[in-house]
Short mmCIF file of N, CA, C and O in Angstrom, two decimals:
data_model
loop_
_atom_site.label_atom_id
_atom_site.label_comp_id
_atom_site.label_asym_id
_atom_site.label_seq_id
_atom_site.Cartn_x
_atom_site.Cartn_y
_atom_site.Cartn_z
N UNK P 1 -12.52 18.23 -13.26
CA UNK P 1 -11.74 17.30 -14.02
C UNK P 1 -11.27 16.18 -13.10
O UNK P 1 -10.73 16.43 -12.04
N UNK P 2 -11.45 14.95 -13.51
CA UNK P 2 -10.98 13.81 -12.73
C UNK P 2 -9.59 13.42 -13.21
O UNK P 2 -9.34 13.35 -14.40
N UNK P 3 -8.70 13.18 -12.26
CA UNK P 3 -7.38 12.67 -12.60
C UNK P 3 -6.89 11.82 -11.46
O UNK P 3 -7.41 11.85 -10.36
N UNK P 4 -5.91 10.99 -11.71
CA UNK P 4 -5.35 10.08 -10.71
C UNK P 4 -6.38 9.09 -10.18
O UNK P 4 -6.28 8.61 -9.06
N UNK P 5 -7.42 8.75 -10.97
CA UNK P 5 -8.41 7.76 -10.55
C UNK P 5 -9.25 8.20 -9.37
O UNK P 5 -9.74 7.38 -8.61
N UNK P 6 -9.45 9.48 -9.18
CA UNK P 6 -10.22 10.00 -8.05
C UNK P 6 -11.72 9.80 -8.26
O UNK P 6 -12.21 9.79 -9.38
N UNK P 7 -12.45 9.68 -7.15
CA UNK P 7 -13.91 9.55 -7.21
C UNK P 7 -14.55 10.90 -7.50
O UNK P 7 -15.53 10.98 -8.22
N UNK P 8 -14.03 11.96 -6.88
CA UNK P 8 -14.59 13.29 -7.06
C UNK P 8 -13.73 14.11 -8.01
O UNK P 8 -12.51 13.91 -8.07
N UNK P 9 -14.36 14.99 -8.74
CA UNK P 9 -13.62 15.88 -9.63
C UNK P 9 -12.79 16.84 -8.81
O UNK P 9 -13.27 17.43 -7.85
N UNK P 10 -11.53 16.99 -9.19
CA UNK P 10 -10.62 17.89 -8.49
C UNK P 10 -10.26 19.06 -9.39
O UNK P 10 -10.21 18.94 -10.60
N UNK P 11 -9.99 20.17 -8.75
CA UNK P 11 -9.53 21.36 -9.44
C UNK P 11 -8.06 21.53 -9.09
O UNK P 11 -7.71 21.66 -7.92
N UNK P 12 -7.21 21.48 -10.10
CA UNK P 12 -5.78 21.68 -9.90
C UNK P 12 -5.50 23.17 -10.04
O UNK P 12 -5.93 23.80 -10.99
N UNK P 13 -4.77 23.72 -9.08
CA UNK P 13 -4.47 25.14 -9.07
C UNK P 13 -3.30 25.44 -10.01
O UNK P 13 -2.23 24.87 -9.86
N UNK P 14 -3.51 26.33 -10.98
CA UNK P 14 -2.43 26.74 -11.87
C UNK P 14 -1.54 27.79 -11.20
O UNK P 14 -0.34 27.83 -11.44
N UNK P 15 -2.13 28.63 -10.38
CA UNK P 15 -1.39 29.65 -9.65
C UNK P 15 -1.31 29.27 -8.19
O UNK P 15 -2.14 28.51 -7.69
N UNK P 16 -0.35 29.82 -7.49
CA UNK P 16 -0.20 29.52 -6.06
C UNK P 16 -1.39 30.10 -5.30
O UNK P 16 -1.62 31.30 -5.34
N UNK P 17 -2.15 29.23 -4.64
CA UNK P 17 -3.28 29.64 -3.81
C UNK P 17 -2.88 29.54 -2.35
O UNK P 17 -2.84 28.45 -1.79
N UNK P 18 -2.56 30.66 -1.71
CA UNK P 18 -2.15 30.60 -0.31
C UNK P 18 -3.33 30.28 0.60
O UNK P 18 -4.43 30.81 0.43
N UNK P 19 -3.13 29.35 1.52
CA UNK P 19 -4.09 29.01 2.56
C UNK P 19 -3.31 28.83 3.86
O UNK P 19 -2.08 28.83 3.84
N UNK P 20 -4.00 28.69 4.94
CA UNK P 20 -3.37 28.41 6.23
C UNK P 20 -4.02 27.20 6.85
O UNK P 20 -5.22 26.97 6.68
N UNK P 21 -3.24 26.42 7.55
CA UNK P 21 -3.77 25.33 8.38
C UNK P 21 -3.73 25.81 9.81
O UNK P 21 -2.76 26.46 10.23
N UNK P 22 -4.76 25.49 10.57
CA UNK P 22 -4.82 25.87 11.97
C UNK P 22 -5.31 24.68 12.78
O UNK P 22 -6.25 23.99 12.35
N UNK P 23 -4.69 24.43 13.91
CA UNK P 23 -5.11 23.35 14.78
C UNK P 23 -6.54 23.53 15.23
O UNK P 23 -7.02 24.66 15.38
N UNK P 24 -7.26 22.44 15.43
CA UNK P 24 -8.67 22.54 15.82
C UNK P 24 -8.83 23.21 17.18
O UNK P 24 -9.88 23.75 17.48
N UNK P 25 -7.74 23.21 17.99
CA UNK P 25 -7.79 23.91 19.26
C UNK P 25 -7.22 25.33 19.16
O UNK P 25 -7.18 26.06 20.14
N UNK P 26 -6.74 25.72 17.97
CA UNK P 26 -6.24 27.08 17.75
C UNK P 26 -4.84 27.33 18.24
O UNK P 26 -4.39 28.47 18.25
N UNK P 27 -4.09 26.29 18.64
CA UNK P 27 -2.77 26.50 19.24
C UNK P 27 -1.65 26.61 18.21
O UNK P 27 -0.55 27.02 18.57
N UNK P 28 -1.89 26.25 16.96
CA UNK P 28 -0.84 26.36 15.95
C UNK P 28 -1.43 26.77 14.61
O UNK P 28 -2.63 26.62 14.38
N UNK P 29 -0.55 27.28 13.75
CA UNK P 29 -0.95 27.73 12.42
C UNK P 29 0.23 27.57 11.47
O UNK P 29 1.36 27.84 11.85
N UNK P 30 -0.02 27.14 10.24
CA UNK P 30 1.03 26.95 9.23
C UNK P 30 0.59 27.58 7.92
O UNK P 30 -0.55 27.42 7.50
N UNK P 31 1.50 28.28 7.26
CA UNK P 31 1.26 28.81 5.92
C UNK P 31 1.41 27.67 4.92
O UNK P 31 2.29 26.83 5.07
N UNK P 32 0.55 27.65 3.91
CA UNK P 32 0.54 26.55 2.93
C UNK P 32 0.16 27.07 1.56
O UNK P 32 -0.25 28.21 1.40
N UNK P 33 0.28 26.16 0.60
CA UNK P 33 -0.18 26.42 -0.76
C UNK P 33 -1.12 25.28 -1.13
O UNK P 33 -0.78 24.11 -0.97
N UNK P 34 -2.30 25.63 -1.61
CA UNK P 34 -3.28 24.65 -2.04
C UNK P 34 -2.92 24.17 -3.43
O UNK P 34 -2.82 24.97 -4.37
N UNK P 35 -2.68 22.87 -3.59
CA UNK P 35 -2.29 22.30 -4.89
C UNK P 35 -3.50 21.86 -5.71
O UNK P 35 -3.56 22.10 -6.90
N UNK P 36 -4.44 21.16 -5.06
CA UNK P 36 -5.70 20.81 -5.72
C UNK P 36 -6.76 20.58 -4.66
O UNK P 36 -6.46 20.36 -3.49
N UNK P 37 -8.03 20.63 -5.09
CA UNK P 37 -9.14 20.52 -4.14
C UNK P 37 -10.35 19.93 -4.86
O UNK P 37 -10.51 20.10 -6.06
N UNK P 38 -11.18 19.22 -4.09
CA UNK P 38 -12.46 18.70 -4.59
C UNK P 38 -13.49 18.89 -3.49
O UNK P 38 -13.19 19.47 -2.45
N UNK P 39 -14.67 18.35 -3.69
CA UNK P 39 -15.70 18.40 -2.64
C UNK P 39 -15.33 17.54 -1.45
O UNK P 39 -15.85 17.73 -0.35
N UNK P 40 -14.46 16.55 -1.66
CA UNK P 40 -14.16 15.60 -0.60
C UNK P 40 -12.75 15.67 -0.05
O UNK P 40 -12.48 15.09 0.99
N UNK P 41 -11.83 16.36 -0.73
CA UNK P 41 -10.46 16.36 -0.24
C UNK P 41 -9.60 17.45 -0.86
O UNK P 41 -10.03 18.16 -1.77
N UNK P 42 -8.37 17.56 -0.36
CA UNK P 42 -7.44 18.56 -0.85
C UNK P 42 -6.02 18.06 -0.71
O UNK P 42 -5.72 17.25 0.17
N UNK P 43 -5.14 18.56 -1.59
CA UNK P 43 -3.71 18.30 -1.48
C UNK P 43 -3.04 19.65 -1.23
O UNK P 43 -3.32 20.63 -1.93
N UNK P 44 -2.17 19.68 -0.22
CA UNK P 44 -1.60 20.94 0.27
C UNK P 44 -0.10 20.79 0.41
O UNK P 44 0.39 19.74 0.83
N UNK P 45 0.62 21.86 0.10
CA UNK P 45 2.07 21.91 0.34
C UNK P 45 2.29 22.84 1.52
O UNK P 45 1.91 24.01 1.49
N UNK P 46 2.90 22.30 2.57
CA UNK P 46 3.07 23.03 3.83
C UNK P 46 4.44 23.70 3.88
O UNK P 46 5.44 23.08 3.53
N UNK P 47 4.46 24.94 4.31
CA UNK P 47 5.71 25.66 4.53
C UNK P 47 6.08 25.47 6.00
O UNK P 47 5.43 25.99 6.88
N UNK P 48 7.09 24.68 6.25
CA UNK P 48 7.49 24.40 7.63
C UNK P 48 7.24 22.94 7.98
O UNK P 48 6.93 22.11 7.14
N UNK P 49 7.34 22.65 9.25
CA UNK P 49 7.27 21.29 9.75
C UNK P 49 5.83 20.78 9.84
O UNK P 49 4.90 21.53 10.10
N UNK P 50 5.67 19.47 9.64
CA UNK P 50 4.37 18.82 9.77
C UNK P 50 4.20 18.17 11.14
O UNK P 50 3.21 17.48 11.37
N UNK P 51 5.13 18.39 12.05
CA UNK P 51 5.08 17.72 13.35
C UNK P 51 3.84 18.08 14.17
O UNK P 51 3.43 17.33 15.04
N UNK P 52 3.20 19.19 13.88
CA UNK P 52 2.02 19.60 14.64
C UNK P 52 0.77 18.82 14.24
O UNK P 52 -0.26 18.93 14.89
N UNK P 53 0.86 18.02 13.19
CA UNK P 53 -0.31 17.29 12.71
C UNK P 53 -0.50 15.95 13.40
O UNK P 53 -1.13 15.06 12.86
N UNK P 54 0.01 15.80 14.60
CA UNK P 54 -0.15 14.54 15.32
C UNK P 54 -1.62 14.30 15.70
O UNK P 54 -2.05 13.17 15.84
N UNK P 55 -2.40 15.35 15.85
CA UNK P 55 -3.82 15.22 16.19
C UNK P 55 -4.65 14.78 14.99
O UNK P 55 -5.74 14.27 15.14
N UNK P 56 -4.13 14.99 13.79
CA UNK P 56 -4.74 14.57 12.53
C UNK P 56 -6.00 15.32 12.16
O UNK P 56 -6.60 15.06 11.14
N UNK P 57 -6.45 16.26 12.96
CA UNK P 57 -7.59 17.10 12.61
C UNK P 57 -7.17 18.55 12.68
O UNK P 57 -6.44 18.95 13.58
N UNK P 58 -7.64 19.34 11.71
CA UNK P 58 -7.25 20.74 11.64
C UNK P 58 -8.24 21.49 10.76
O UNK P 58 -9.13 20.88 10.16
N UNK P 59 -8.10 22.80 10.72
CA UNK P 59 -8.90 23.64 9.85
C UNK P 59 -8.03 24.14 8.72
O UNK P 59 -6.87 24.50 8.93
N UNK P 60 -8.58 24.18 7.51
CA UNK P 60 -7.92 24.83 6.39
C UNK P 60 -8.61 26.18 6.22
O UNK P 60 -9.81 26.24 5.92
N UNK P 61 -7.87 27.26 6.47
CA UNK P 61 -8.42 28.61 6.37
C UNK P 61 -8.23 29.09 4.94
O UNK P 61 -7.12 29.23 4.46
N UNK P 62 -9.32 29.34 4.26
CA UNK P 62 -9.29 29.72 2.85
C UNK P 62 -9.21 31.23 2.65
O UNK P 62 -8.97 31.69 1.55
N UNK P 63 -9.43 31.99 3.70
CA UNK P 63 -9.33 33.45 3.61
C UNK P 63 -8.38 33.94 4.69
O UNK P 63 -8.14 33.27 5.68
N UNK P 64 -7.84 35.12 4.49
CA UNK P 64 -6.87 35.67 5.45
C UNK P 64 -7.52 35.99 6.79
O UNK P 64 -6.85 36.00 7.82
N UNK P 65 -8.82 36.24 6.80
CA UNK P 65 -9.51 36.55 8.05
C UNK P 65 -10.00 35.31 8.77
O UNK P 65 -10.41 35.39 9.92
N UNK P 66 -10.00 34.17 8.09
CA UNK P 66 -10.47 32.93 8.71
C UNK P 66 -11.96 32.73 8.63
O UNK P 66 -12.50 31.80 9.21
N UNK P 67 -12.66 33.61 7.90
CA UNK P 67 -14.11 33.47 7.80
C UNK P 67 -14.53 32.34 6.87
O UNK P 67 -15.60 31.79 7.00
N UNK P 68 -13.68 32.02 5.90
CA UNK P 68 -13.94 30.87 5.00
C UNK P 68 -12.98 29.77 5.39
O UNK P 68 -11.77 29.94 5.33
N UNK P 69 -13.51 28.64 5.84
CA UNK P 69 -12.66 27.54 6.29
C UNK P 69 -13.36 26.21 6.07
O UNK P 69 -14.57 26.16 5.86
N UNK P 70 -12.58 25.14 6.11
CA UNK P 70 -13.11 23.78 6.06
C UNK P 70 -12.42 22.96 7.13
O UNK P 70 -11.22 23.09 7.35
N UNK P 71 -13.16 22.11 7.80
CA UNK P 71 -12.59 21.19 8.78
C UNK P 71 -12.00 20.02 8.00
O UNK P 71 -12.63 19.49 7.09
N UNK P 72 -10.78 19.61 8.35
CA UNK P 72 -10.06 18.58 7.61
C UNK P 72 -9.58 17.46 8.53
O UNK P 72 -9.40 17.67 9.72
N UNK P 73 -9.35 16.32 7.91
CA UNK P 73 -8.74 15.19 8.60
C UNK P 73 -7.60 14.68 7.73
O UNK P 73 -7.76 14.49 6.52
N UNK P 74 -6.43 14.48 8.33
CA UNK P 74 -5.24 14.07 7.61
C UNK P 74 -5.40 12.66 7.04
O UNK P 74 -5.83 11.75 7.75
N UNK P 75 -5.07 12.48 5.76
CA UNK P 75 -5.11 11.17 5.11
C UNK P 75 -3.69 10.63 5.00
O UNK P 75 -3.42 9.50 5.39
N UNK P 76 -2.77 11.43 4.44
CA UNK P 76 -1.37 11.04 4.34
C UNK P 76 -0.51 12.29 4.33
O UNK P 76 -0.99 13.38 4.05
N UNK P 77 0.76 12.12 4.68
CA UNK P 77 1.70 13.24 4.61
C UNK P 77 3.08 12.74 4.24
O UNK P 77 3.54 11.70 4.71
N UNK P 78 3.71 13.44 3.34
CA UNK P 78 5.09 13.24 2.94
C UNK P 78 5.65 14.64 2.78
O UNK P 78 5.27 15.34 1.85
N UNK P 79 6.49 15.06 3.75
CA UNK P 79 6.92 16.45 3.75
C UNK P 79 7.44 16.86 2.40
O UNK P 79 8.16 16.10 1.78
N UNK P 80 7.07 17.98 1.90
CA UNK P 80 6.25 19.04 2.50
C UNK P 80 4.77 18.96 2.15
O UNK P 80 4.02 19.88 2.38
N UNK P 81 4.30 17.84 1.59
CA UNK P 81 2.91 17.75 1.12
C UNK P 81 2.06 16.87 2.03
O UNK P 81 2.57 15.98 2.70
N UNK P 82 0.76 17.15 1.98
CA UNK P 82 -0.18 16.31 2.72
C UNK P 82 -1.49 16.28 1.96
O UNK P 82 -1.76 17.15 1.13
N UNK P 83 -2.28 15.28 2.25
CA UNK P 83 -3.63 15.17 1.69
C UNK P 83 -4.61 15.07 2.85
O UNK P 83 -4.31 14.49 3.89
N UNK P 84 -5.78 15.65 2.66
CA UNK P 84 -6.78 15.62 3.72
C UNK P 84 -8.16 15.40 3.14
O UNK P 84 -8.41 15.68 1.96
N UNK P 85 -9.04 14.88 3.97
CA UNK P 85 -10.45 14.82 3.60
C UNK P 85 -11.10 16.07 4.16
O UNK P 85 -10.67 16.61 5.18
N UNK P 86 -12.12 16.54 3.49
CA UNK P 86 -12.86 17.72 3.93
C UNK P 86 -14.18 17.25 4.52
O UNK P 86 -14.86 16.43 3.92
N UNK P 87 -14.51 17.75 5.69
CA UNK P 87 -15.77 17.33 6.30
C UNK P 87 -16.93 17.90 5.51
O UNK P 87 -16.83 18.95 4.88
N UNK P 88 -18.03 17.19 5.53
CA UNK P 88 -19.22 17.65 4.82
C UNK P 88 -19.85 18.79 5.59
O UNK P 88 -19.83 18.83 6.82
N UNK P 89 -20.43 19.70 4.86
CA UNK P 89 -21.12 20.82 5.49
C UNK P 89 -22.40 20.31 6.13
O UNK P 89 -23.11 19.51 5.55
N UNK P 90 -22.67 20.78 7.32
CA UNK P 90 -23.91 20.38 7.99
C UNK P 90 -25.07 21.14 7.39
O UNK P 90 -24.99 22.33 7.13
N UNK P 91 -26.15 20.43 7.15
CA UNK P 91 -27.34 21.07 6.59
C UNK P 91 -27.99 21.91 7.68
O UNK P 91 -28.11 21.49 8.82
N UNK P 92 -28.40 23.10 7.31
CA UNK P 92 -29.08 23.97 8.28
C UNK P 92 -30.56 23.65 8.28
O UNK P 92 -31.17 23.42 7.25
N UNK P 93 -31.13 23.65 9.49
CA UNK P 93 -32.56 23.44 9.61
C UNK P 93 -33.27 24.76 9.34
O UNK P 93 -32.73 25.82 9.63
N UNK P 94 -34.48 24.71 8.82
CA UNK P 94 -35.24 25.95 8.61
C UNK P 94 -35.47 26.66 9.94
O UNK P 94 -35.55 26.03 11.00
N UNK P 95 -35.59 27.99 9.92
CA UNK P 95 -35.78 28.79 11.13
C UNK P 95 -36.99 28.33 11.93
O UNK P 95 -36.95 28.25 13.14
N UNK P 96 -38.07 28.01 11.24
CA UNK P 96 -39.29 27.60 11.92
C UNK P 96 -39.04 26.35 12.76
O UNK P 96 -39.47 26.25 13.90
N UNK P 97 -38.31 25.38 12.20
CA UNK P 97 -38.02 24.14 12.93
C UNK P 97 -37.12 24.43 14.14
O UNK P 97 -37.33 23.89 15.21
N UNK P 98 -36.12 25.30 13.97
CA UNK P 98 -35.24 25.63 15.09
C UNK P 98 -36.01 26.31 16.21
O UNK P 98 -35.81 26.04 17.38
N UNK P 99 -36.93 27.21 15.85
CA UNK P 99 -37.73 27.91 16.86
C UNK P 99 -38.63 26.94 17.61
O UNK P 99 -38.76 27.02 18.83
N UNK P 100 -39.23 26.00 16.89
CA UNK P 100 -40.08 24.99 17.52
C UNK P 100 -39.27 24.13 18.49
O UNK P 100 -39.69 23.87 19.60
N UNK P 101 -38.07 23.72 18.05
CA UNK P 101 -37.22 22.90 18.92
C UNK P 101 -36.80 23.67 20.16
O UNK P 101 -36.73 23.13 21.25
N UNK P 102 -36.54 24.95 20.02
CA UNK P 102 -36.13 25.77 21.17
C UNK P 102 -37.27 25.88 22.18
O UNK P 102 -37.04 25.81 23.39
N UNK P 103 -38.50 26.04 21.69
CA UNK P 103 -39.65 26.14 22.60
C UNK P 103 -39.89 24.83 23.34
O UNK P 103 -40.19 24.82 24.53
N UNK P 104 -39.77 23.72 22.65
CA UNK P 104 -40.08 22.43 23.26
C UNK P 104 -38.95 21.92 24.15
O UNK P 104 -39.16 21.08 24.99
N UNK P 105 -37.75 22.45 23.98
CA UNK P 105 -36.63 21.96 24.78
C UNK P 105 -36.47 22.72 26.09
O UNK P 105 -35.65 22.37 26.91
N UNK P 106 -37.27 23.78 26.30
CA UNK P 106 -37.17 24.53 27.54
C UNK P 106 -37.80 23.72 28.67
O UNK P 106 -38.85 23.11 28.51
N UNK P 107 -37.14 23.72 29.84
CA UNK P 107 -37.69 22.94 30.96
C UNK P 107 -39.01 23.54 31.44
O UNK P 107 -39.19 24.75 31.41
N UNK P 108 -39.89 22.66 31.85
CA UNK P 108 -41.18 23.14 32.37
C UNK P 108 -40.96 23.67 33.79
O UNK P 108 -40.16 23.15 34.55
N UNK P 109 -41.70 24.70 34.08
CA UNK P 109 -41.59 25.31 35.42
C UNK P 109 -42.66 24.73 36.33
O UNK P 109 -43.81 24.60 35.95
N UNK P 110 -42.24 24.40 37.49
CA UNK P 110 -43.18 23.83 38.46
C UNK P 110 -44.04 24.98 39.03
O UNK P 110 -43.53 26.05 39.31
N UNK P 111 -45.30 24.70 39.22
CA UNK P 111 -46.20 25.67 39.80
C UNK P 111 -46.37 25.29 41.26
O UNK P 111 -46.77 24.18 41.58
N UNK P 112 -46.03 26.22 42.12
CA UNK P 112 -46.15 25.96 43.55
C UNK P 112 -47.51 26.43 44.03
O UNK P 112 -47.93 27.53 43.76
N UNK P 113 -48.21 25.58 44.76
CA UNK P 113 -49.49 25.98 45.32
C UNK P 113 -49.29 26.45 46.75
O UNK P 113 -48.44 25.97 47.45
N UNK P 114 -50.12 27.42 47.16
CA UNK P 114 -50.00 27.99 48.50
C UNK P 114 -50.89 27.28 49.46
O UNK P 114 -51.89 26.78 49.26
#
């Protein structure tokens, strides 16, 4: 559903969706509530101070174990809320292409003659 004149369709959370923000270097973590999300961005309510967001890049951990996450960049913040852009997922190369690249990127060994 599009609202607020957004380019991408956003999903507004009816129930509290707990997420965590974590610094890209892993030195800090904040508990949050996800308010809405799209393919390109998210709006989050942070529990605690936003002073750690001076680097403007962080991870949004979508699972308690941290296995589901998105890399984010801060767009705006007004305590306790912030908005971020979500980085695009990198396309994976097929296994065959990765194997070929690995073989061709290995340094050649010099043959010593006696």
